[in-house]
Coordinates of C-alpha atoms in Angstrom, one line a residue:
M1 CA -166.0 -162.4 2.5
G2 CA -164.5 -159.8 5.3
N3 CA -161.8 -163.2 5.8
G4 CA -160.9 -163.1 2.0
Q5 CA -160.2 -159.2 2.0
S6 CA -157.9 -159.9 4.9
S7 CA -156.0 -162.2 3.4
N8 CA -155.9 -160.0 0.1
Y9 CA -154.6 -157.0 2.5
T10 CA -151.9 -159.1 4.3
N11 CA -150.0 -159.7 1.2
V12 CA -150.1 -155.8 0.3
P13 CA -147.2 -154.0 2.9
S14 CA -149.2 -150.9 4.2
S15 CA -147.4 -147.6 4.4
H16 CA -146.4 -147.3 7.8
S17 CA -144.8 -151.0 7.3
F18 CA -143.3 -150.0 4.2
L19 CA -141.4 -146.9 5.1
S20 CA -140.4 -148.6 7.9
N21 CA -138.4 -151.2 5.6
K22 CA -137.0 -148.3 3.9
R23 CA -135.5 -146.6 6.8
S24 CA -134.3 -150.4 7.9
S25 CA -132.3 -150.6 4.6
T26 CA -130.4 -147.3 4.9
K27 CA -128.2 -148.3 7.8
T28 CA -124.9 -147.0 8.8
K29 CA -121.4 -148.7 8.8
G30 CA -118.6 -147.3 10.3
N31 CA -120.5 -144.2 11.0
V32 CA -120.4 -143.4 7.2
I33 CA -123.9 -143.0 5.7
V34 CA -124.0 -144.3 1.8
V35 CA -126.1 -142.1 -0.2
K36 CA -125.7 -143.8 -3.6
Q37 CA -124.0 -146.8 -4.5
R38 CA -121.3 -146.4 -7.4
I39 CA -122.7 -147.9 -10.7
N40 CA -120.0 -148.8 -13.3
T41 CA -120.7 -147.0 -16.6
T42 CA -119.8 -148.0 -19.4
G43 CA -118.6 -144.5 -21.4
P44 CA -115.7 -142.5 -22.0
S45 CA -113.3 -142.2 -19.3
C46 CA -111.1 -138.9 -18.9
S47 CA -107.6 -139.6 -19.9
K48 CA -104.6 -137.6 -20.4
S49 CA -104.4 -136.5 -24.0
D50 CA -107.8 -134.6 -22.7
D51 CA -106.6 -130.9 -22.9
T52 CA -108.1 -130.0 -19.7
I53 CA -106.6 -133.1 -18.0
K54 CA -103.0 -131.6 -19.7
R55 CA -103.2 -128.0 -18.2
F56 CA -103.9 -129.6 -14.8
L57 CA -101.1 -131.6 -14.7
E58 CA -99.2 -128.8 -16.1
I59 CA -99.8 -126.5 -13.1
P60 CA -96.6 -126.9 -10.7
K61 CA -96.8 -128.1 -7.1
F62 CA -96.3 -125.4 -4.9
Y63 CA -94.4 -126.0 -1.3
P64 CA -94.0 -123.9 2.0
I65 CA -90.6 -123.1 3.0
L66 CA -90.6 -126.3 5.7
K67 CA -91.8 -129.0 3.4
R68 CA -91.8 -131.0 6.7
S69 CA -95.0 -129.1 8.2
L70 CA -97.2 -130.8 5.4
N71 CA -96.4 -133.9 7.4
Q72 CA -96.2 -136.1 4.3
T73 CA -94.4 -139.0 4.5
S74 CA -92.9 -138.7 0.8
L75 CA -91.5 -135.2 1.7
R76 CA -89.5 -135.8 4.8
G77 CA -86.4 -137.8 3.5
Q78 CA -85.6 -134.9 1.6
E79 CA -83.0 -132.4 2.7
E80 CA -84.2 -128.9 3.7
S81 CA -81.7 -125.6 3.0
I82 CA -83.1 -123.2 5.7
F83 CA -81.9 -119.8 4.8
K84 CA -81.2 -117.5 7.8
I85 CA -80.7 -113.7 7.4
S86 CA -77.7 -112.0 8.5
D87 CA -77.2 -110.2 11.4
R88 CA -75.0 -107.9 10.3
P89 CA -76.0 -105.3 8.1
V90 CA -79.3 -105.1 10.7
L91 CA -76.6 -104.2 13.2
K92 CA -74.6 -102.1 11.1
F93 CA -78.1 -100.1 10.3
A94 CA -78.7 -99.4 13.9
Y95 CA -75.1 -98.3 14.6
R96 CA -75.6 -95.7 11.9
L97 CA -79.1 -94.6 12.9
Q98 CA -78.0 -94.4 17.0
E99 CA -75.0 -91.9 15.2
H100 CA -77.0 -89.9 13.8
L101 CA -79.4 -89.6 16.3
S102 CA -76.3 -88.6 18.4
Q103 CA -75.3 -85.9 16.3
C104 CA -78.9 -84.7 16.2
T105 CA -79.3 -84.7 19.8
N106 CA -76.3 -83.0 20.3
I107 CA -76.9 -80.4 17.3
V108 CA -80.4 -79.2 19.4
V109 CA -78.4 -79.1 22.6
M110 CA -76.0 -76.4 21.1
E111 CA -78.9 -74.6 19.5
Q112 CA -80.8 -74.4 23.1
E113 CA -77.9 -73.1 24.6
S114 CA -77.5 -70.4 21.8
L115 CA -81.2 -69.4 22.1
G116 CA -81.2 -69.5 25.8
N117 CA -78.4 -67.1 26.0
S118 CA -80.0 -65.0 23.1
M119 CA -83.3 -65.0 25.3
R120 CA -81.1 -63.3 28.1
N121 CA -79.2 -61.0 26.0
V122 CA -82.9 -59.8 25.1
D123 CA -84.1 -59.8 28.3
R124 CA -81.5 -57.6 29.5
D125 CA -81.6 -55.0 26.8
I126 CA -85.4 -54.9 27.2
A127 CA -84.8 -53.9 30.7
L128 CA -82.4 -51.5 29.8
I129 CA -84.6 -50.2 27.4
L130 CA -87.2 -49.8 30.2
V131 CA -85.3 -48.2 32.3
Q132 CA -84.2 -45.8 29.5
F133 CA -88.2 -44.8 28.4
N134 CA -88.3 -44.1 32.2
D135 CA -85.9 -41.7 32.5
R136 CA -86.8 -40.1 29.4
K137 CA -90.7 -40.3 30.4
R138 CA -89.7 -38.1 33.6
S139 CA -87.5 -35.8 31.9
I140 CA -90.8 -35.0 29.1
D141 CA -92.9 -35.1 32.5
R142 CA -90.6 -32.1 33.5
F143 CA -90.6 -30.1 30.3
Q144 CA -94.7 -30.4 30.4
N145 CA -94.4 -28.8 33.9
C146 CA -92.3 -26.3 32.6
L147 CA -94.6 -25.7 29.8
E148 CA -97.5 -25.6 32.1
K149 CA -95.7 -22.8 34.0
I150 CA -94.8 -21.0 30.9
G151 CA -98.6 -20.8 29.8
D152 CA -99.9 -19.3 33.5
L153 CA -96.9 -16.8 33.0
Q154 CA -97.7 -15.9 29.7
A155 CA -101.5 -15.4 30.9
H156 CA -100.1 -13.0 33.9
I157 CA -98.2 -11.2 31.2
S158 CA -101.0 -10.3 29.1
N159 CA -102.9 -9.3 31.8
L160 CA -100.5 -7.1 33.0
R161 CA -100.3 -5.8 30.0
L162 CA -104.1 -4.9 29.7
L163 CA -103.5 -3.4 33.1
F164 CA -100.8 -1.3 31.6
Q165 CA -103.1 -0.2 28.5
G166 CA -105.1 1.1 31.1
L167 CA -102.6 2.9 32.9
I168 CA -100.6 4.5 30.2
S169 CA -104.1 6.3 29.2
A170 CA -103.8 7.8 33.0
V171 CA -100.3 8.5 32.7
E172 CA -100.4 10.2 29.3
T173 CA -103.2 13.0 30.8
L174 CA -101.3 13.6 33.4
N175 CA -98.2 13.8 31.5
E176 CA -100.1 16.7 28.9
V177 CA -101.2 18.2 32.0
L178 CA -97.5 19.0 33.2
P179 CA -95.7 21.3 32.1
E180 CA -93.7 21.1 29.1
Q181 CA -90.1 21.2 31.2
K182 CA -91.8 18.9 33.7
R183 CA -93.0 16.2 31.3
L184 CA -91.8 12.7 31.1
P185 CA -91.0 10.6 28.3
V186 CA -93.4 8.6 26.2
L187 CA -93.9 5.2 28.0
D188 CA -93.8 2.4 25.1
I189 CA -95.5 -0.6 27.0
D190 CA -95.3 -2.6 23.6
R191 CA -91.5 -2.5 23.2
L192 CA -91.5 -3.8 27.3
V193 CA -94.1 -6.5 26.3
N194 CA -92.0 -7.7 23.0
A195 CA -88.8 -7.8 25.1
T196 CA -90.3 -9.9 27.8
T197 CA -91.6 -12.3 24.9
S198 CA -88.3 -12.5 23.1
S199 CA -86.7 -13.4 26.4
L200 CA -88.7 -16.2 27.0
D201 CA -88.9 -17.5 23.7
S202 CA -85.1 -17.7 24.2
K203 CA -85.6 -19.4 27.4
H204 CA -88.0 -21.9 26.2
N205 CA -85.7 -22.5 22.9
G206 CA -82.9 -23.4 25.3
I207 CA -84.8 -26.0 27.1
I208 CA -86.2 -27.4 24.1
R209 CA -82.2 -27.6 23.0
E210 CA -81.1 -29.3 26.5
T211 CA -84.0 -32.0 26.4
E212 CA -82.9 -33.1 23.1
T213 CA -79.1 -32.9 24.0
V214 CA -80.0 -35.3 27.3
G215 CA -82.1 -37.5 24.5
A216 CA -79.3 -38.2 21.8
S217 CA -77.1 -38.7 24.6
Q218 CA -79.4 -41.3 26.2
I219 CA -80.2 -42.6 22.3
R220 CA -76.6 -43.4 21.8
K221 CA -75.8 -44.5 25.2
L222 CA -78.5 -47.5 24.6
R223 CA -77.3 -48.0 20.9
T224 CA -73.5 -48.9 22.1
S225 CA -75.1 -50.8 25.3
V226 CA -77.1 -52.8 22.7
K227 CA -74.1 -53.2 20.4
H228 CA -71.8 -54.7 23.2

């Protein structure tokens, strides 16, 4: 019985032997693995009368400029006309650009020179204005000192006026004691003070006029120097 089963099992291949047979059947031929063999079927073949095929055939072929780069024997016999770009227009444009840049450079140089001269003239005028300003400041300082002295003089005069008013009352009392033939005329201190004040005012106005004339002359000189 066991022998019969063994004889029956020997006729049926095992799974391992079956897989090994399948693997041995797919052998490589020339490093090409055959996945599925071509089967000739009887059916409708693609004809040139098909619309899709016609559209594909109507598509033109696009070749590069140098057809020899395709390494096709059918295209090697054809003569190729290689169009070269002329360098004369490019050279002409370069010369024109160089001339334009040289003209712009000359204009910039001239403008820089004129700007430098203008800056030097402005610096000279500013220095002259500073000198004139310092002279005017010194004259104004002298005028301020004179005004301060005048204020001090006015304070002294007011003090003297108070003293004179105190003395006048005593003098008038003594004058009334004297007999009529020996009396002195009445002393008018207000008239004396007013006369002194008017003289000071005239002096003050004279100083102001002198300062204005000096300032006007300096301004005229400055304007003439700036114009030149």
